[in-house]
Coordinates of C-alpha atoms in Angstrom, one line a residue:
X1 CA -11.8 -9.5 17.4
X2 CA -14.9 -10.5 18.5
X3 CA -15.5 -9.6 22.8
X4 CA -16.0 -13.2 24.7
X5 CA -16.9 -13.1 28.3
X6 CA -14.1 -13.5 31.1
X7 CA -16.3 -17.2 31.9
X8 CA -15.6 -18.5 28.1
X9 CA -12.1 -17.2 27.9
X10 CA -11.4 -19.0 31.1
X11 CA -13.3 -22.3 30.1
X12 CA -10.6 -22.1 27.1
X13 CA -13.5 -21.4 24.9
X14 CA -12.1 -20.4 21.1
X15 CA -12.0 -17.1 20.3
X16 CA -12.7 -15.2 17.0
X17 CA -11.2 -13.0 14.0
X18 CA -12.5 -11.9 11.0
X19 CA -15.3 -14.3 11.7
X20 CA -12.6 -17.2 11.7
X21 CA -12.3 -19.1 15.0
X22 CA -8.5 -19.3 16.3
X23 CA -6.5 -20.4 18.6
X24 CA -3.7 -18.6 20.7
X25 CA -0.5 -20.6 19.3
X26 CA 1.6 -18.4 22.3
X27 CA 0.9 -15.6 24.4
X28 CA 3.7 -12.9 25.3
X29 CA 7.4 -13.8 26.7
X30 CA 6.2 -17.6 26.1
X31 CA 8.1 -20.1 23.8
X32 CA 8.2 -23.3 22.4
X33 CA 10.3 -26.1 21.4
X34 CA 11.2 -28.4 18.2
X35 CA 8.2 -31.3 18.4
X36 CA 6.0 -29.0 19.1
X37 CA 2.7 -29.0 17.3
X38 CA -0.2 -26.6 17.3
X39 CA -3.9 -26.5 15.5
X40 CA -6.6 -25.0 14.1
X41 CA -10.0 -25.2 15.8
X42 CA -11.3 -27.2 13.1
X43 CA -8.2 -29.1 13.3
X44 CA -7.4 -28.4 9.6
X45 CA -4.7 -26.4 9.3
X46 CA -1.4 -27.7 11.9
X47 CA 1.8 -24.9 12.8
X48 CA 4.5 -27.7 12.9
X49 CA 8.1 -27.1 14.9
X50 CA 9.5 -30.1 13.3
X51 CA 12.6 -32.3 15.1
X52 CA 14.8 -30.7 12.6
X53 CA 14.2 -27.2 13.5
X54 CA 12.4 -26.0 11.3
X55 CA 8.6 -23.6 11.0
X56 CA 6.0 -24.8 8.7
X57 CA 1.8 -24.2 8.4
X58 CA 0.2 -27.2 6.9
X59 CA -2.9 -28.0 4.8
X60 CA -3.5 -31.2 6.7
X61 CA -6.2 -32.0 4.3
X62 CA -4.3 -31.6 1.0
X63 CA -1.0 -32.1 2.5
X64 CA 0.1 -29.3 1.8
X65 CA 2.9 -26.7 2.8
X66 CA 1.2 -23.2 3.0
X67 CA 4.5 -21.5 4.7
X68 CA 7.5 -21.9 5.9
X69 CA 9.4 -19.4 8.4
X70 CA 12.7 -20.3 6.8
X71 CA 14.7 -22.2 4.2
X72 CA 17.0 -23.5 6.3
X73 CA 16.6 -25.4 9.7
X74 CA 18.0 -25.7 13.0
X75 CA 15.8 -23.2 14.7
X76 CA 15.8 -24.6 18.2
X77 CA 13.6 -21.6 20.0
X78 CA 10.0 -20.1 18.8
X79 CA 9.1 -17.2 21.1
X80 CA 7.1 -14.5 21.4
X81 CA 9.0 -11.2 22.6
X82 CA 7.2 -8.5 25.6
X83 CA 7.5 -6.2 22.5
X84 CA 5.1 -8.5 20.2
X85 CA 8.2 -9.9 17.8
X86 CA 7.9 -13.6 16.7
X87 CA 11.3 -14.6 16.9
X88 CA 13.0 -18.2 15.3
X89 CA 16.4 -18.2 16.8
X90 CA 18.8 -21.6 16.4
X91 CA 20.6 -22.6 19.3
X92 CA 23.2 -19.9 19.2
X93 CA 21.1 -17.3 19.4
X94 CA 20.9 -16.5 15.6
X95 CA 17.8 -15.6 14.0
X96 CA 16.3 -17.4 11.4
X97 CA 13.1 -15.3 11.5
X98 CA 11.6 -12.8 12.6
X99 CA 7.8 -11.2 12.2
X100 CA 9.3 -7.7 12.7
X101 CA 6.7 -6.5 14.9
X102 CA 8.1 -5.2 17.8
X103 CA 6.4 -2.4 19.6
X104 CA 3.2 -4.3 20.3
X105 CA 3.1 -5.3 23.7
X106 CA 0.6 -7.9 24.9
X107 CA 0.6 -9.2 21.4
X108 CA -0.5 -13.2 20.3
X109 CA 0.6 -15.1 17.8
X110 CA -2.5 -17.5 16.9
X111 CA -3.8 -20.1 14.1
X112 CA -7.4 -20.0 12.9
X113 CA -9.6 -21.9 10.9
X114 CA -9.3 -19.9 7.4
X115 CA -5.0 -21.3 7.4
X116 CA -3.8 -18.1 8.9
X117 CA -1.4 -17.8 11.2
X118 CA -0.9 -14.3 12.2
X119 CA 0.5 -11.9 15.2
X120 CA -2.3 -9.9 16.1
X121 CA -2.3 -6.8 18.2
X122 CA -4.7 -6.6 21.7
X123 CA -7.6 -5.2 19.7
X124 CA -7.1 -8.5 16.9
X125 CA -5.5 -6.0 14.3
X126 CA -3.2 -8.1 12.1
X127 CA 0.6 -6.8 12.1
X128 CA 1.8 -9.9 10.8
X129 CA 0.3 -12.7 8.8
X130 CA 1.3 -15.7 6.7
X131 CA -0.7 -18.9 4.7
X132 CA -4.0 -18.5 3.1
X133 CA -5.5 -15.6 1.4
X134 CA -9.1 -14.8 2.1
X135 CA -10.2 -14.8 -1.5
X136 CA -9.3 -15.8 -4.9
X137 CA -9.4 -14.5 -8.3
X138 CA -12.0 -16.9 -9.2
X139 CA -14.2 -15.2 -7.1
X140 CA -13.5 -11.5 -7.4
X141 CA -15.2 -8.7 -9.2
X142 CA -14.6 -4.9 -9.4
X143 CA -15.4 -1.5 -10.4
X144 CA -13.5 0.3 -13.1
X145 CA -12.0 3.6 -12.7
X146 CA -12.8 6.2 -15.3
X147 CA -10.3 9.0 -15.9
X148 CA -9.5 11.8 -15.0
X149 CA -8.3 9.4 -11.6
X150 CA -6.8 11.2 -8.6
X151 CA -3.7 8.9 -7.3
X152 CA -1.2 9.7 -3.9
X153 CA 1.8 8.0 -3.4
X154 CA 1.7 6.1 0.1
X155 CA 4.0 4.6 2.3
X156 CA 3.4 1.9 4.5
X157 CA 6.5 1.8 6.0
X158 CA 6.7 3.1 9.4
X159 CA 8.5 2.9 11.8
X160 CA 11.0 1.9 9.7
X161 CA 11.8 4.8 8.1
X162 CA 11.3 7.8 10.8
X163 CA 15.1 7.9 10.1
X164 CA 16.8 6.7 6.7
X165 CA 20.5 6.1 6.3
X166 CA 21.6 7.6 9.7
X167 CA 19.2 10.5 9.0
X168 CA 16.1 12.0 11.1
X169 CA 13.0 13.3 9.4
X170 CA 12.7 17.1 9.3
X171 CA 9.1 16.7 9.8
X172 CA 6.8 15.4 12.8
X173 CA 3.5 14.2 11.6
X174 CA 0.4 15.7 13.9
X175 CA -0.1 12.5 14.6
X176 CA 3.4 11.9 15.7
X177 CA 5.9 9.2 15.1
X178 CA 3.7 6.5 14.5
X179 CA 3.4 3.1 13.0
X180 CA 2.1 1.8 10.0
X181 CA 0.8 -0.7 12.0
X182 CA -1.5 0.8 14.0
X183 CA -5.0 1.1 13.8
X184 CA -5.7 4.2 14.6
X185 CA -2.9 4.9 12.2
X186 CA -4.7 3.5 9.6
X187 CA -8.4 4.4 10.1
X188 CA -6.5 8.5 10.4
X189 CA -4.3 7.6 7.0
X190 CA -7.9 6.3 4.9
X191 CA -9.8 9.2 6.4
X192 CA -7.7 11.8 5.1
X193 CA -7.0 9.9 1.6
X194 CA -10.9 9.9 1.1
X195 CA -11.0 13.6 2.3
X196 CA -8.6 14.7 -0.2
X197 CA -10.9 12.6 -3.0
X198 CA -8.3 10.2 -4.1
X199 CA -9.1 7.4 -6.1
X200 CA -6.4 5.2 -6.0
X201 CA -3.8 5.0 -3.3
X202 CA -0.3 3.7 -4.6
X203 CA 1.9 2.3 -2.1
X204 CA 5.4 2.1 -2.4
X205 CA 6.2 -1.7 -2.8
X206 CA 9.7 -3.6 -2.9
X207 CA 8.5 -7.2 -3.5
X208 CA 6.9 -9.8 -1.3
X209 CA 7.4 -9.4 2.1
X210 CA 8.5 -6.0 2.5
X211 CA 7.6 -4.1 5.4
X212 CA 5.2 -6.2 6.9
X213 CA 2.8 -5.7 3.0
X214 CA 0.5 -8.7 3.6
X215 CA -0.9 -7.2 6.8
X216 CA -0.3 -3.7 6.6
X217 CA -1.8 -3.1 3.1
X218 CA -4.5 -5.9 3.6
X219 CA -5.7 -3.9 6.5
X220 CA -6.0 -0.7 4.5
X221 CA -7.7 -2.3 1.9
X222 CA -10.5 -3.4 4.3
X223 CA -10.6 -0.4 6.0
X224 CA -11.0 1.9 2.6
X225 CA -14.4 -0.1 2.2
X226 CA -15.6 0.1 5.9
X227 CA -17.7 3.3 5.8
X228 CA -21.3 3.1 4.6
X229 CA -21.2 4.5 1.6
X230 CA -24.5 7.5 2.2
X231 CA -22.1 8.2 5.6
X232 CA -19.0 9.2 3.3
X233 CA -21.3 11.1 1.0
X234 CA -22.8 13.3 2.9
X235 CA -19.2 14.2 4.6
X236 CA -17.8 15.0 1.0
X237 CA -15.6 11.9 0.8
X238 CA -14.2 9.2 -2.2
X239 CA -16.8 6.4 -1.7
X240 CA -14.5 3.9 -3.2
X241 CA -11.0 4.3 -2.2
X242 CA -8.8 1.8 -4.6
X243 CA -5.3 0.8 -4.0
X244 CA -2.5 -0.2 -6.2
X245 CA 1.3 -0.8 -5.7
X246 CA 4.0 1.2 -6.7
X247 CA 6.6 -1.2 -7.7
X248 CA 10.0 -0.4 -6.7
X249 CA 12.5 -2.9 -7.3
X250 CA 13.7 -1.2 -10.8
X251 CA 15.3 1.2 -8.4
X252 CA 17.7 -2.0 -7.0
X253 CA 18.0 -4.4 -10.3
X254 CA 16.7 -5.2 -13.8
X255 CA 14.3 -7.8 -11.9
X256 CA 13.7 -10.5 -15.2
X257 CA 10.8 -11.4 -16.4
X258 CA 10.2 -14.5 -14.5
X259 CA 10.9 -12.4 -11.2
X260 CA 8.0 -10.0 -12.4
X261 CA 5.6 -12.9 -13.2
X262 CA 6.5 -13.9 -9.6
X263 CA 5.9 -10.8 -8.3
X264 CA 2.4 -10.6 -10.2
X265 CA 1.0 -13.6 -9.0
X266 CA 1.8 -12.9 -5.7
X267 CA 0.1 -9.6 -5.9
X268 CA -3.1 -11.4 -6.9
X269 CA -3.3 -14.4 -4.7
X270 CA -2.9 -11.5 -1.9
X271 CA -4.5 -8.0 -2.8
X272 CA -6.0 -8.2 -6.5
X273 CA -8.8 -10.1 -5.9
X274 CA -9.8 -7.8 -3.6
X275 CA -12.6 -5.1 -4.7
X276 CA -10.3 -2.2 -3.4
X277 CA -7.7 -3.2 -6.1
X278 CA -7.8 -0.1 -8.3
X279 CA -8.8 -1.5 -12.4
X280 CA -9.1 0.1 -15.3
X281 CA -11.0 -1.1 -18.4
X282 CA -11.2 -4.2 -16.6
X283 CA -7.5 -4.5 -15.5
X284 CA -5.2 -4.4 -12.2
X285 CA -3.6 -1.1 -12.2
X286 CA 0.2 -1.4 -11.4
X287 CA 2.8 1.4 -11.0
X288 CA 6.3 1.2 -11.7
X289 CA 9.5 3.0 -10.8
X290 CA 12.7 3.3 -12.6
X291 CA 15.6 5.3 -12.2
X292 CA 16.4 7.6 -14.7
X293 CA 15.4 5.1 -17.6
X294 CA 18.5 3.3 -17.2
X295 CA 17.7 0.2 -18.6
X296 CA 14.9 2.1 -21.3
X297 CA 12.9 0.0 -23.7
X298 CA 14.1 -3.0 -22.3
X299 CA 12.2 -1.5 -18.7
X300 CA 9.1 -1.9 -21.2
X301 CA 10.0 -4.8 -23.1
X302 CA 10.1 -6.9 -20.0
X303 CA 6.9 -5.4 -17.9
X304 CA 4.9 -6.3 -21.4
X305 CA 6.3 -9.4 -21.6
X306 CA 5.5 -10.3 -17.6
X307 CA 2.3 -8.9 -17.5
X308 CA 1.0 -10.3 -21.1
X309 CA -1.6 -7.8 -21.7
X310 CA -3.6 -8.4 -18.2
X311 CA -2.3 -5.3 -16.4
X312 CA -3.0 -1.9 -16.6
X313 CA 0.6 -1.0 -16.6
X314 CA 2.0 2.8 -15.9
X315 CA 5.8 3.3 -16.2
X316 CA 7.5 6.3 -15.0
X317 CA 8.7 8.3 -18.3
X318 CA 12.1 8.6 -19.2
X319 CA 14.1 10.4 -22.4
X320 CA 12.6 8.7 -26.1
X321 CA 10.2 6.4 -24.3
X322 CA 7.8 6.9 -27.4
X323 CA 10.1 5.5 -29.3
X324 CA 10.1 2.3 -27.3
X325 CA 8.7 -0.5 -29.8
X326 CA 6.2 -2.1 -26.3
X327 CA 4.3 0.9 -24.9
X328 CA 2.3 0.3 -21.3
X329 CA -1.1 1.7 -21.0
X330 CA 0.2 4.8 -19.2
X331 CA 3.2 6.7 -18.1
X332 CA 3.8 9.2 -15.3
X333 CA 6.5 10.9 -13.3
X334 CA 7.6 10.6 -10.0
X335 CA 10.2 13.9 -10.0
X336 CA 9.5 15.7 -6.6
X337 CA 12.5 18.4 -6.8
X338 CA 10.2 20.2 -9.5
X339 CA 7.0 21.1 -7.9
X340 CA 4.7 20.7 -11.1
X341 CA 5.6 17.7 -14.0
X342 CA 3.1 17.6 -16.6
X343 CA 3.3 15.1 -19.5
X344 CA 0.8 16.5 -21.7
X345 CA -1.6 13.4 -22.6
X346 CA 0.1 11.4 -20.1
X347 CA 0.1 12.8 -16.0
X348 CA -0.1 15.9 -14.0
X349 CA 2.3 15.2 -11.2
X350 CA 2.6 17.7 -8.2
X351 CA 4.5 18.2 -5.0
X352 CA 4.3 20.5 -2.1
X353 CA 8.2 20.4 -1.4
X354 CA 11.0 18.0 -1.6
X355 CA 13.8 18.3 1.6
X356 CA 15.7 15.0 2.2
X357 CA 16.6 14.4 5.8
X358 CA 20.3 13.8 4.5
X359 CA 20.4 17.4 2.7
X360 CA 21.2 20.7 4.2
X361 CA 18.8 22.4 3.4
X362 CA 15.3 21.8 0.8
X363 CA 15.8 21.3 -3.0
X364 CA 12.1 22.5 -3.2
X365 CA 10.8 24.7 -0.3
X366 CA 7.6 24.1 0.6
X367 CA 4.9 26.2 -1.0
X368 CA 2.5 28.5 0.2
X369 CA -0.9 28.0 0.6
X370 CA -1.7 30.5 -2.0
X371 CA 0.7 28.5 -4.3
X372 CA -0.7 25.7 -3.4
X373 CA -3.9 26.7 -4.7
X374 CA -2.6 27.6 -8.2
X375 CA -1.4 24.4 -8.5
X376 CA -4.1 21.9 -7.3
X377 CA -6.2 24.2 -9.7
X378 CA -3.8 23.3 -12.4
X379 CA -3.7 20.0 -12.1
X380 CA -8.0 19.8 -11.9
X381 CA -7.9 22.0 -15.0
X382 CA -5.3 19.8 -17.0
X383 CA -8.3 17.2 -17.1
X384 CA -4.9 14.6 -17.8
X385 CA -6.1 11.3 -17.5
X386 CA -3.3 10.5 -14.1
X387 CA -3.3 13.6 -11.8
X388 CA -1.0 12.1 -9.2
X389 CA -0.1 13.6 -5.9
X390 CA 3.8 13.5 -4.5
X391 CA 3.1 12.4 -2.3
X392 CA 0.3 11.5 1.0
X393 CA 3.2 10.9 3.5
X394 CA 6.8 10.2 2.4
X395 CA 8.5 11.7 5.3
X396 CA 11.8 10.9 4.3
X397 CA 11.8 13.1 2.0
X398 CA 10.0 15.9 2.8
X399 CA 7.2 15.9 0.4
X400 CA 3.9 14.9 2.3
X401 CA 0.9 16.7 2.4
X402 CA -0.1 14.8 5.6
X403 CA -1.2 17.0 8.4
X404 CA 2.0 18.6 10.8
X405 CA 2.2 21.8 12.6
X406 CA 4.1 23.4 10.1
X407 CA 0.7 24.0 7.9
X408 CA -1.8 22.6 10.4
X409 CA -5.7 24.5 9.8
X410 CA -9.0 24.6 11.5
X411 CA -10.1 21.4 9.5
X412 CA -7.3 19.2 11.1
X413 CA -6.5 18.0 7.8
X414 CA -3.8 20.8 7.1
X415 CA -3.6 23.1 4.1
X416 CA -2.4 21.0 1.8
X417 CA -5.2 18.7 2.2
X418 CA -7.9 21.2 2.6
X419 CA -6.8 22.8 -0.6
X420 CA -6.8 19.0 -2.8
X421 CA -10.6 18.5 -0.5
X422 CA -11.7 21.9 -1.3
X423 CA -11.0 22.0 -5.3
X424 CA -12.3 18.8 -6.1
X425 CA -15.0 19.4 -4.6
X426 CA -15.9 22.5 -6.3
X427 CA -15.3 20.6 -9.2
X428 CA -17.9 17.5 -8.2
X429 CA -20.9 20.1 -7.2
X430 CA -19.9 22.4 -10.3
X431 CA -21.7 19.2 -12.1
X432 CA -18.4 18.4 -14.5
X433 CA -17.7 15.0 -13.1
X434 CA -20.7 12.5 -12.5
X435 CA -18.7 9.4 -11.6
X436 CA -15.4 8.4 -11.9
X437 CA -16.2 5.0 -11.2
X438 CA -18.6 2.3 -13.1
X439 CA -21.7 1.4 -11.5
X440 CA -22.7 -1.8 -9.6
X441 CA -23.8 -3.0 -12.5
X442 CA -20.8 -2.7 -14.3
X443 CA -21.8 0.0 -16.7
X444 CA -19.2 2.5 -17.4
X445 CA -21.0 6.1 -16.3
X446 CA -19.9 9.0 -18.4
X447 CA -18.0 11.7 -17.6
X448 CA -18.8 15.1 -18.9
X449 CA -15.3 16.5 -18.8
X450 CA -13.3 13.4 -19.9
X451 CA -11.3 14.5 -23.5
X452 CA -9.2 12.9 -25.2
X453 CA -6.1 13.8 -25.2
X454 CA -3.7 12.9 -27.9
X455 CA -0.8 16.0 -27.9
X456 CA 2.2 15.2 -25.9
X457 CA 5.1 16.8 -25.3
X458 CA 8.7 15.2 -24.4
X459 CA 9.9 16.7 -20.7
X460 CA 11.0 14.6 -18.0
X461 CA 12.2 16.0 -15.0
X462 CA 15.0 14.4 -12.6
X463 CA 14.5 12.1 -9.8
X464 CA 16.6 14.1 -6.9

């Protein structure tokens, strides 16, 4: 957020994010009634309260609804909480939405001249935000990843889950129990991904929505392209940290092929566009979940279908997948109880321990650093086109390599880290891998250690 003088914030004078003048739309503990209106600077873009009760952002100029708090109306109170939650609340007292932002005192909720509305945090960090997207598809262009790429499962979904089902964490984070939301959270979290040379970061994603995504994984998207690039090479670091999503809702449901479409577009009117979004041979890289295989070939048949050849799509492996009659462009395993799951021609997929908070005691103790070792220097010398870490930070279950006391080092990064730092980049200055990226211009650089790789092997390892 841009500094203004005491003398212009007093005159009333329009303040400034992401180079978009707004306006505060309410200020902590203060609320609003139906009929009330608010605007844009350039008067644009209105946040209507209607008579009916009800929470809409308007395109004044091409009449247009952008968002809507709620389906339903009869919301008869807009506040902002002390603890920086937008709350819609009818008249007796229920809640028809909520920005799920609390813990962020001194908070605003504000409207600005791009057709955001957004709760912003005291240092104008989004931790909630809602209407128009920054950029289109029209406009975007990317790099291409080349394999071998080096992916981490992420999780943007704390505070949430510090305790799942009832059930603590074992683990406490150096950083503590923090929040996703957070900047410092963030700038620590894309720091360490870039230390241990990561190439794509996939966070876990459960449809539009979810835990806060729009801000939370916009503002790591910007923040994995903040550092001048000659500043990250000379401290050993990914230049170009890419992010993808790791879609989760074959866990819940079958989700149909319309509801994938759905969940597509809305990936690309929000992140795709976006030069961090991961591609590959000129396509959006997109991870998907499933458990167990339970609904097989037709898992395939419908991601084909919804995706129509435009995604780079990588399904988790289950039993017979080959025999599947629509193949994606890549499988891999998420299987955390074994330490090691290699899919020869597919993934090398590895995990520093596995220890639910609702189980006794681990199903895979943590390994030593020695151990460790072996296996990053496995995975390096696999040279299989997805070597995937389980995972940067899923607490939950016990399998980050994020730093904590338990295996904290001189570096601050931890063992684990220093270890996935330390043999890639014996690898980079060993003169084996020039790029794993395509240049400005667009021309693919190659790698001297890329093979192809055509043997595979059927294994596939459980999911507990």
């Amino acid at each position: 957020m841009q500094k203004l003088s005491n003398e212009l914030l007093l005159a009333g004078a329009t303040q400034v994010r992401e180079n978009y003048p707004y306006n505060v739309v309410l200020s902590p503990n203060k609320k609003v009634s139906p009929g009330h209106t608010s605007r844009s600077p350039n008067g644009l873009y209105v946040l209507e309260f209607t008579k009916s009760g009800s929470l809409v952002l308007r395109d004044k100029e091409k009449d247009e609804i952008l968002w809507r708090a709620s389906e339903d109306d009869g919301g008869s109170k807009l506040s902002l909480q002390t603890d920086g939650n937008m709350v819609l609340r009818k008249s007796n007292g229920n809640v028809l939405f909520s920005s799920k932002t609390h813990g962020h005192p001194n908070s605003q909720l504000i409207l600005d001249d791009g057709g955001q509305i957004a709760v912003i945090a005291p240092d104008g960090l989004s931790l909630w935000l809602a209407g128009k997207p920054r950029g289109t598809m029209e406009n975007s262009r990317h790099t291409n990843l080349n394999f071998p790429i080096r992916g981490a499962f992420y999780y943007p979904w704390y505070p949430e889950t510090w305790s799942v089902d009832g059930h603590d964490v074992f683990f406490q984070p150096t950083m503590g129990y923090y929040q996703s939301s957070d900047r410092k959270v963030q700038k620590k979290h894309v720091d360490d991904l870039k230390y241990i040379h990561t190439d794509v970061a996939i966070a876990s994603w459960f449809g539009p929505d979810t835990h806060n995504d729009r801000a939370r994984l916009t503002n790591m998207m910007v923040e994995s392209f903040e550092e001048p690039a000659l500043l990250t090479t000379l401290r050993g670091k990914n230049q170009g940290l890419k992010w993808s999503v790791y879609h989760e809702q074959e866990f819940r449901s079958d989700p149909s092929v319309e509801e994938l479409e759905a969940d597509l577009e809305y990936l690309k009117k929000w992140y795709v566009w976006r030069d961090s979004w991961a591609h590959v041979d000129g396509k959006p890289v997109i991870f998907v979940y499933n458990k167990n295989g339970v609904d097989g070939c037709g898992m395939t048949k419908r991601w084909m279908q919804a995706t129509k050849g435009e995604w780079h799509v990588v399904l988790k492996v289950f039993s017979n997948d080959e025999e599947c009659l629509y193949q994606p462009d890549g499988w891999h395993q998420y299987g955390p109880s074994s330490g090691v799951q290699h899919h020869k021609g597919r993934s090398f997929v590895i995990s520093p321990g596995f220890w639910r908070s609702r189980s006794s005691s681990p199903k895979l103790p943590r390994y030593s650093k020695q151990e460790w070792k072996q296996i990053v220097q496995d995975m390096v010398d696999s040279r299989e086109p997805w070597q995937l870490i389980v995972s940067y930070n899923e607490w939950g279950e016990g399998t980050a390599v994020e730093s904590e006391k338990g295996w904290k080092s001189w570096s601050g990064y931890g063992f684990y880290q220093d270890v996935l730092h330390d043999k890639k980049t014996a690898l980079l200055e060993s003169g084996l891998v020039v790029s794993n990226q395509t240049d400005l211009n667009n021309q693919t650089i190659p790698l001297t250690n890329q093979t192809v790789l055509v043997n595979r092997t059927k294994s596939v390892g459980d999911d507990d």
